[in-house]
Coordinates of C-alpha atoms in Angstrom, one line a residue:
M47 CA 0.2 0.4 0.2
P48 CA 1.6 2.9 -1.1
T49 CA 1.7 6.0 1.8
L50 CA 2.2 10.1 1.3
V51 CA 3.7 11.5 4.1
V52 CA 3.2 14.9 4.7
S53 CA 5.0 17.1 7.8
S54 CA 5.0 20.6 9.3
N55 CA 5.3 22.7 11.1
N56 CA 2.2 24.6 10.5
V57 CA -0.3 22.6 9.2
L58 CA -4.1 23.2 9.4
L59 CA -6.1 20.1 11.2
K60 CA -9.7 19.9 10.7
E61 CA -11.5 22.7 13.3
Q62 CA -8.7 24.7 14.1
K63 CA -7.9 28.4 14.1
K64 CA -4.4 28.3 13.9
P65 CA -2.1 26.0 11.6
Q66 CA 0.4 23.6 13.9
P67 CA 2.9 20.9 14.0
A68 CA 1.7 18.1 12.8
T69 CA 2.0 15.0 10.2
F70 CA -0.3 12.8 8.3
E71 CA -0.7 10.1 5.9
V72 CA -2.6 9.8 2.5
N73 CA -3.6 6.4 1.3
L74 CA -2.4 6.4 -2.7
D75 CA -4.4 3.6 -3.7
T76 CA -7.8 4.9 -1.9
G77 CA -6.9 8.8 -2.2
K78 CA -7.5 9.1 1.6
I79 CA -6.1 10.3 4.9
D80 CA -5.8 7.7 7.2
A81 CA -3.5 9.1 9.7
V82 CA -3.0 12.4 11.6
Y83 CA -0.8 12.7 14.3
E84 CA 0.1 16.3 15.9
G85 CA 4.0 17.1 16.4
K86 CA 5.9 17.0 13.4
R87 CA 7.0 13.2 12.8
D88 CA 11.6 12.9 11.9
K89 CA 11.4 10.8 9.5
S90 CA 15.0 8.8 10.3
E91 CA 12.6 8.2 13.5
Y92 CA 9.2 7.4 12.3
Y93 CA 9.2 6.8 8.3
A94 CA 13.0 5.5 7.5
S95 CA 11.9 2.9 4.9
T96 CA 9.5 4.9 3.3
P97 CA 11.1 7.0 0.0
D98 CA 12.1 10.0 -0.5
E99 CA 9.1 10.5 -3.8
L100 CA 7.0 9.9 -0.3
W101 CA 7.7 12.1 2.1
I102 CA 7.2 15.5 1.7
D103 CA 8.6 17.8 4.6
A104 CA 7.1 21.7 4.5
G105 CA 9.2 23.2 7.0
D106 CA 7.5 26.5 8.4
L107 CA 5.4 26.5 5.0
Y108 CA 1.9 25.6 5.9
I109 CA 0.0 23.1 4.6
L110 CA -4.2 23.9 4.0
P111 CA -6.6 21.6 3.2
G112 CA -7.8 22.4 -0.5
L113 CA -10.3 24.8 -1.1
V114 CA -13.4 23.7 -2.6
D115 CA -15.1 26.7 -5.0
A116 CA -18.6 25.7 -5.0
H117 CA -19.7 28.6 -7.3
V118 CA -17.9 28.2 -10.9
H119 CA -19.1 28.4 -14.8
L120 CA -16.2 26.4 -16.5
N121 CA -19.5 27.3 -19.7
E122 CA -17.9 23.2 -21.6
P123 CA -19.6 22.7 -24.1
G124 CA -20.8 25.4 -25.9
R125 CA -18.8 28.6 -24.9
T126 CA -15.6 26.8 -24.4
H127 CA -14.0 30.4 -26.2
W128 CA -14.9 31.2 -22.5
E129 CA -13.7 28.9 -20.5
G130 CA -13.3 25.3 -20.6
F131 CA -12.6 22.6 -17.6
M132 CA -9.0 22.3 -18.3
T133 CA -8.1 25.6 -18.4
G134 CA -11.0 26.7 -15.4
T135 CA -9.2 24.1 -13.6
Q136 CA -5.7 24.5 -13.9
A137 CA -6.5 28.0 -12.5
A138 CA -8.2 26.9 -9.8
I139 CA -6.0 24.6 -8.7
S140 CA -2.6 27.3 -8.9
G141 CA -4.7 29.4 -6.5
G142 CA -5.1 25.9 -4.2
V143 CA -8.8 25.1 -5.4
T144 CA -8.9 21.4 -5.1
T145 CA -12.5 20.8 -5.9
V146 CA -14.5 22.9 -8.0
V147 CA -18.7 23.0 -8.6
D148 CA -19.8 24.0 -12.0
M149 CA -22.9 25.8 -12.6
P150 CA -25.6 24.7 -15.4
L151 CA -25.0 27.9 -17.2
N152 CA -23.2 29.0 -19.4
S153 CA -22.6 25.9 -21.2
I154 CA -24.7 24.9 -23.9
P155 CA -27.0 23.0 -23.1
P156 CA -26.7 24.2 -19.8
T157 CA -27.6 20.9 -16.9
T158 CA -31.2 21.1 -16.8
T159 CA -32.1 17.7 -17.6
V160 CA -30.1 13.8 -17.3
E161 CA -29.0 14.1 -21.2
N162 CA -27.6 17.2 -20.5
L163 CA -25.9 16.2 -17.4
E164 CA -24.2 13.6 -19.5
T165 CA -23.6 15.9 -21.8
K166 CA -21.0 17.8 -19.8
R167 CA -19.4 15.1 -17.6
N168 CA -18.5 13.7 -21.3
A169 CA -17.1 16.8 -21.9
A170 CA -14.9 17.5 -18.8
R171 CA -13.8 14.0 -18.8
G172 CA -9.9 14.1 -18.8
Q173 CA -9.5 17.4 -19.2
C174 CA -10.2 18.4 -15.1
W175 CA -7.0 19.2 -12.9
T176 CA -9.3 19.3 -9.6
D177 CA -12.2 17.1 -8.8
V178 CA -15.6 19.0 -10.3
G179 CA -19.4 18.3 -9.4
F180 CA -21.9 20.0 -10.9
W181 CA -25.1 22.3 -10.2
G182 CA -28.4 21.8 -11.7
G183 CA -30.4 23.8 -13.1
I184 CA -34.1 24.8 -12.3
I185 CA -36.0 26.8 -15.6
P186 CA -39.3 26.9 -16.1
G187 CA -41.4 23.6 -16.7
N188 CA -38.1 21.3 -16.0
D189 CA -40.2 20.6 -12.5
K190 CA -40.4 16.4 -14.0
D191 CA -35.9 16.5 -14.9
L192 CA -35.2 17.6 -11.9
P193 CA -35.6 14.1 -9.4
P194 CA -33.3 11.8 -12.0
L195 CA -30.5 14.9 -11.8
V196 CA -30.2 14.2 -8.0
E197 CA -30.0 10.9 -8.4
K198 CA -27.6 11.4 -11.3
G199 CA -25.2 13.1 -8.5
V200 CA -25.8 17.3 -8.7
K201 CA -25.0 18.5 -5.9
G202 CA -28.7 21.1 -5.8
F203 CA -30.3 23.1 -8.3
K204 CA -29.9 26.9 -9.6
C205 CA -32.2 29.2 -11.1
F206 CA -32.5 32.7 -12.3
L207 CA -35.2 35.2 -10.7
I208 CA -33.7 37.8 -13.5
E209 CA -33.1 37.6 -16.4
S210 CA -29.8 35.4 -16.6
G211 CA -28.3 36.7 -20.2
V212 CA -28.3 34.0 -21.6
D213 CA -31.1 32.6 -23.2
E214 CA -31.0 29.0 -23.4
F215 CA -31.2 29.6 -19.1
P216 CA -34.8 31.6 -18.2
C217 CA -35.6 32.9 -15.6
V218 CA -38.5 31.3 -13.2
A219 CA -41.5 32.6 -11.7
E220 CA -42.7 32.2 -8.3
E221 CA -44.7 29.5 -9.6
D222 CA -42.5 27.6 -11.6
L223 CA -40.5 27.3 -7.9
V224 CA -43.5 26.0 -6.4
Q225 CA -43.7 23.2 -9.6
A226 CA -40.0 22.9 -9.0
M227 CA -40.1 22.5 -5.0
V228 CA -43.2 20.2 -4.9
S229 CA -41.0 17.9 -7.1
L230 CA -38.0 17.8 -5.0
D231 CA -39.7 18.2 -2.0
E232 CA -39.2 14.4 -0.6
T233 CA -35.6 14.8 -1.9
P234 CA -32.4 15.6 0.4
T235 CA -31.3 19.1 -2.0
T236 CA -30.9 22.0 -1.8
V237 CA -32.3 25.6 -4.3
L238 CA -29.8 28.0 -5.1
Y239 CA -31.1 31.7 -6.4
H240 CA -29.7 34.1 -8.3
A241 CA -31.5 36.3 -6.3
E242 CA -32.0 39.7 -7.7
L243 CA -36.5 40.2 -8.6
E244 CA -37.6 42.8 -11.2
G245 CA -40.9 43.8 -9.7
K246 CA -44.3 43.9 -11.8
G247 CA -45.5 45.6 -15.0
D248 CA -42.9 47.9 -16.2
A249 CA -40.9 48.1 -13.1
A250 CA -37.6 46.5 -15.3
K251 CA -38.5 49.3 -18.1
E252 CA -38.4 52.2 -15.9
R253 CA -35.3 51.2 -14.0
M254 CA -32.9 51.3 -17.2
E255 CA -35.2 54.3 -18.4
S256 CA -34.1 55.7 -15.1
V257 CA -30.2 55.8 -16.0
S258 CA -30.6 55.9 -19.9
D259 CA -29.1 59.5 -19.9
K260 CA -26.7 58.6 -17.6
D261 CA -22.3 58.1 -18.9
P262 CA -22.4 54.1 -19.9
A263 CA -19.1 54.3 -19.2
S264 CA -19.6 55.5 -15.9
Y265 CA -19.8 53.0 -13.2
S266 CA -22.2 55.0 -11.5
T267 CA -24.4 54.6 -14.3
F268 CA -24.7 50.5 -13.8
L269 CA -24.7 50.9 -10.1
A270 CA -27.6 52.8 -9.7
S271 CA -29.6 50.4 -12.7
R272 CA -29.3 47.1 -10.2
P273 CA -30.4 49.1 -6.5
P274 CA -30.2 46.4 -3.3
S275 CA -33.8 46.8 -3.7
L276 CA -33.8 44.1 -6.5
E277 CA -31.6 41.6 -3.9
L278 CA -34.1 42.3 -0.8
D279 CA -37.1 41.6 -2.7
A280 CA -35.6 38.1 -4.1
I281 CA -34.5 37.4 -0.9
E282 CA -38.2 38.2 0.7
L283 CA -39.6 35.4 -2.2
V284 CA -37.0 33.2 -1.1
I285 CA -37.6 32.9 2.4
S286 CA -41.4 32.8 2.2
L287 CA -40.7 29.7 -0.2
H288 CA -38.3 28.0 2.1
R289 CA -41.1 28.8 5.0
R290 CA -43.5 26.5 3.0
F291 CA -41.2 24.0 1.6
S292 CA -39.0 23.3 4.8
N293 CA -37.7 20.1 3.4
L294 CA -35.8 21.8 0.7
R295 CA -32.4 24.1 1.8
G296 CA -32.7 27.6 0.1
H297 CA -29.4 28.9 -1.1
V298 CA -28.7 33.0 -1.7
V299 CA -26.0 33.3 -4.1
H300 CA -23.1 35.4 -4.3
L301 CA -24.6 38.3 -1.3
S302 CA -24.3 41.7 -3.0
A303 CA -26.6 44.0 -1.1
A304 CA -25.4 44.1 3.0
E305 CA -29.3 45.4 3.7
A306 CA -30.9 42.5 3.2
L307 CA -28.4 40.8 5.9
P308 CA -30.7 41.8 8.9
T309 CA -33.5 40.3 7.3
I310 CA -31.6 36.8 6.9
R311 CA -30.2 37.1 10.3
K312 CA -34.1 37.3 11.4
A313 CA -35.1 34.3 9.0
K314 CA -32.4 32.4 10.1
A315 CA -33.1 32.8 14.0
A316 CA -37.0 31.6 13.4
G317 CA -35.5 28.3 11.7
V318 CA -35.6 28.7 8.2
N319 CA -33.4 26.4 6.2
L320 CA -31.3 28.9 4.9
T321 CA -27.9 29.5 3.8
V322 CA -25.9 32.8 2.4
E323 CA -22.6 32.6 0.1
T324 CA -21.0 36.0 -0.8
C325 CA -18.0 36.2 -3.2
F326 CA -14.2 37.5 -3.3
H327 CA -15.2 41.0 -5.6
Y328 CA -17.5 41.9 -2.8
L329 CA -15.3 41.7 0.0
C330 CA -12.0 42.7 -1.4
L331 CA -13.4 45.5 -4.2
N332 CA -15.6 48.9 -3.9
A333 CA -17.1 50.9 -6.1
E334 CA -15.3 54.0 -4.8
H335 CA -12.2 52.9 -6.8
I336 CA -13.6 51.4 -10.2
P337 CA -12.3 53.1 -13.0
H338 CA -14.1 54.9 -15.4
G339 CA -14.7 52.9 -18.6
H340 CA -13.6 49.2 -16.8
P341 CA -16.2 46.4 -17.1
E342 CA -14.0 44.2 -16.0
F343 CA -15.9 45.1 -13.3
K344 CA -19.2 44.7 -13.8
C345 CA -21.1 42.0 -12.1
C346 CA -24.7 41.2 -11.5
P347 CA -25.6 42.3 -8.6
P348 CA -22.7 44.6 -8.5
I349 CA -20.2 45.8 -6.4
R350 CA -21.4 48.1 -4.2
D351 CA -19.4 50.5 -1.9
N352 CA -17.3 50.5 0.9
S353 CA -19.7 51.4 3.7
N354 CA -21.8 47.6 2.1
R355 CA -18.4 46.0 1.6
E356 CA -17.8 46.6 5.4
L357 CA -21.5 45.4 6.5
L358 CA -20.3 42.2 4.2
W359 CA -17.2 41.4 6.1
Q360 CA -19.2 41.6 9.8
G361 CA -22.4 39.0 8.4
L362 CA -19.5 37.0 8.0
L363 CA -17.9 37.2 10.8
D364 CA -20.9 36.6 12.5
G365 CA -22.1 33.8 11.2
T366 CA -25.4 35.2 8.7
I367 CA -23.1 34.7 5.5
D368 CA -22.0 31.2 4.9
C369 CA -19.6 31.2 2.9
V370 CA -17.5 32.7 0.3
V371 CA -16.7 31.6 -3.4
S372 CA -15.6 33.2 -6.7
D373 CA -18.5 32.8 -9.1
H374 CA -15.9 32.8 -11.6
S375 CA -18.3 34.0 -14.8
P376 CA -15.9 34.6 -17.9
C377 CA -16.6 35.9 -21.1
V378 CA -14.7 36.5 -24.3
A379 CA -12.9 40.1 -24.3
S380 CA -14.8 41.4 -26.7
L381 CA -17.7 40.5 -24.3
K382 CA -16.4 43.4 -22.2
R383 CA -15.9 46.4 -24.3
V384 CA -12.8 47.4 -22.4
E385 CA -11.4 48.1 -25.8
E386 CA -14.7 49.2 -27.8
D387 CA -16.4 52.2 -25.6
G388 CA -16.0 50.6 -22.0
D389 CA -19.5 50.4 -21.7
F390 CA -20.8 49.1 -18.1
M391 CA -24.7 48.5 -19.6
K392 CA -23.9 46.5 -22.8
A393 CA -21.2 44.6 -21.2
W394 CA -21.2 40.9 -20.0
G395 CA -21.2 40.5 -16.2
G396 CA -18.6 38.5 -14.6
I397 CA -16.1 38.7 -13.1
S398 CA -12.9 36.4 -13.5
T399 CA -11.2 35.5 -10.1
L400 CA -10.3 31.5 -10.2
G401 CA -6.7 31.0 -8.7
L402 CA -6.9 34.3 -6.6
G403 CA -9.0 33.9 -4.3
L404 CA -7.4 32.9 -1.2
S405 CA -4.3 35.2 -1.4
L406 CA -7.1 38.2 -1.7
L407 CA -8.4 36.9 1.9
W408 CA -5.3 36.4 3.1
T409 CA -3.8 40.0 1.7
E410 CA -7.3 41.5 3.0
A411 CA -6.9 39.7 6.4
T412 CA -3.3 40.7 6.7
N413 CA -3.5 44.4 5.7
N414 CA -7.2 44.9 7.1
R415 CA -8.9 42.6 9.2
K416 CA -5.7 40.8 11.8
D417 CA -8.6 39.3 13.9
V418 CA -9.2 37.2 10.8
S419 CA -7.2 33.7 10.7
I420 CA -5.8 31.3 8.5
G421 CA -8.8 29.3 10.1
D422 CA -11.3 31.1 9.7
I423 CA -10.3 31.8 5.4
I424 CA -10.8 28.0 5.3
E425 CA -13.4 27.8 7.1
W426 CA -15.5 29.8 5.2
T427 CA -13.6 28.7 1.5
S428 CA -13.5 24.7 2.9
V429 CA -15.3 23.7 5.1
K430 CA -18.1 25.8 4.3
T431 CA -18.6 25.6 0.8
A432 CA -18.0 21.9 0.9
K433 CA -20.7 21.4 3.6
H434 CA -22.3 23.9 1.3
A435 CA -22.3 20.8 -1.8
S436 CA -22.8 17.9 0.4
L437 CA -19.2 17.3 0.8
E438 CA -19.0 17.1 4.2
G439 CA -16.7 14.0 6.0
V440 CA -14.7 14.3 1.9
K441 CA -13.5 17.6 1.1
G442 CA -12.5 20.5 2.8
S443 CA -10.3 19.6 5.9
I444 CA -7.2 17.4 6.5
D445 CA -8.8 15.0 8.8
V446 CA -8.9 10.9 8.9
G447 CA -11.2 9.5 6.1
Y448 CA -11.3 13.1 4.3
D449 CA -9.7 13.1 0.8
G450 CA -5.9 13.5 0.3
D451 CA -6.6 17.5 -0.7
F452 CA -3.9 19.9 0.4
V453 CA -1.9 22.7 -0.2
V454 CA 1.8 22.9 0.4
W455 CA 1.2 27.4 0.8
D456 CA 3.6 30.0 1.5
P457 CA 1.6 32.8 3.3
E458 CA 4.2 35.7 3.8
A459 CA 5.3 35.1 -0.5
E460 CA 3.8 38.1 -2.1
F461 CA 3.5 38.6 -6.0
L462 CA 2.3 40.4 -8.5
V463 CA -1.4 39.8 -10.8
T464 CA -0.2 40.0 -14.3
K465 CA -1.7 38.9 -17.3
G466 CA 1.1 36.1 -17.5
L467 CA 0.5 34.7 -13.8
L468 CA -3.2 34.2 -14.7
K469 CA -4.4 30.8 -15.5
F470 CA -8.4 31.1 -16.9
K471 CA -8.7 31.0 -20.3
N472 CA -10.0 34.6 -20.7
K473 CA -7.0 36.9 -19.1
L474 CA -9.0 39.5 -18.5
S475 CA -9.9 40.3 -14.3
P476 CA -10.5 43.5 -12.4
Y477 CA -7.2 42.2 -10.4
E478 CA -4.4 42.5 -12.8
G479 CA -1.9 45.2 -11.0
L480 CA -2.6 43.8 -7.2
R481 CA 0.2 43.3 -5.0
L482 CA -0.9 40.5 -3.1
R483 CA 0.0 37.9 -0.1
G484 CA 0.1 34.2 -0.1
V485 CA 1.4 32.2 -2.5
V486 CA 0.8 28.2 -3.3
N487 CA 3.9 26.0 -4.2
K488 CA 2.2 22.5 -4.7
A489 CA -1.6 21.3 -4.8
Y490 CA -2.6 17.9 -4.2
V491 CA -6.0 16.0 -5.2
R492 CA -6.0 12.6 -3.3
G493 CA -2.5 12.6 -2.8
A494 CA -1.5 13.1 -6.2
L495 CA 0.3 16.5 -7.1
G496 CA -1.8 18.6 -9.5
Y497 CA 0.3 21.7 -9.8
N498 CA 4.1 22.4 -9.0
R499 CA 4.4 26.3 -8.9
L500 CA 8.5 25.5 -8.3
T501 CA 8.6 23.0 -12.1
G502 CA 7.0 24.7 -14.1
G503 CA 2.8 24.8 -12.7
F504 CA 2.1 21.7 -14.6
T505 CA 5.2 20.4 -16.8
G506 CA 6.0 16.4 -16.7
L507 CA 2.2 16.1 -13.9
T508 CA -0.8 14.5 -15.2
A509 CA -4.7 15.8 -14.5
P510 CA -5.5 14.3 -11.6
G511 CA -9.2 15.0 -11.5
Q512 CA -11.9 12.9 -10.8
L513 CA -16.0 13.7 -11.7
L514 CA -18.1 14.2 -8.4

């Protein structure tokens, strides 16, 4: 039985806030962690017969659990010029993410039937550098397709309460959701909501007309077009639905509007089966610093002002917000209109982040939030995201019985975000030019090396990812 032994003065073990000296063993036949020992064990004393290639002594570098990014758009098949399984998972693992869960859009076809799921899984095979799970999708009229998708392993179902931006994934009305939830009510699954909701009648038209005379290349124009009320109204609907369908967990994706936090707190306190995520960009960027004519900062719901950002941090620290994800949503550069006219109103909404999230949060923490530990960051990006994606006990922690997914990480090293550093396909990101702290040296999936910065990243390696 080949066993990989990993030892460091700084291993972040399960349920710990700080790293500690520890040693653990990964069974390379099963990919599982078989043993964990407190203390950094000496090779000559404990593992004299272990060959050097199966021994990792990370010294003072951190050993962290691999991150679980539960909100990623990989876009394959159908829009592989936007992203793909290979480039997306390479970008992910280069930043310490060892599991991603792919959203049902913007691939063609979307993951709304078993047939479409199999099309996507066939496209993914052999390309994945991380493990990959799949969310299904709820669109009008596909309620009968949902239980079979659960049987085939999807982790839950995403829907849009406002237009998604792609024709093949239309938004749902309340009656569509009721039909879907009746179909799923006896099934252990989750409904995920893009939580922006238009008012009735001509509300959408009036909303757009209110900014029609403003400069479309000004971020303030776009921000005014997506007010917090869209999120507040949507979240009220979500809460009412999950009071009625209490067997199903509701999950608000990419919360942007901090004004919704009191409503969420109240619902959770009342026992509503509800979880909430926010994103790296809402925690690390703010509207005041978004330049004129730079739609690489555009996403929906939008990045709001700094006071809103501070309230999101408070919501994360007090547990109102459960987890943090990337919502990596790339497109080709022309759709961002950066080189054309910088029109925020016409540009594609989505931010490219894969590979940067851990460093973004660590930089924010070490610069501005001394009360935030690496253990907190891993709780939000690994432990809670694994639980959200029904991977609890398998992913997100270093402990016996978990998959041997881990990262060798230098918390002191810094790097400049450049196009050449980015691993995703279309190298357009609002983080370009930032200096970040925390560098992944190596990343392992079930004990198999999937990324080695010291030897060029992926040179000589085989993609270790599996489909979940």
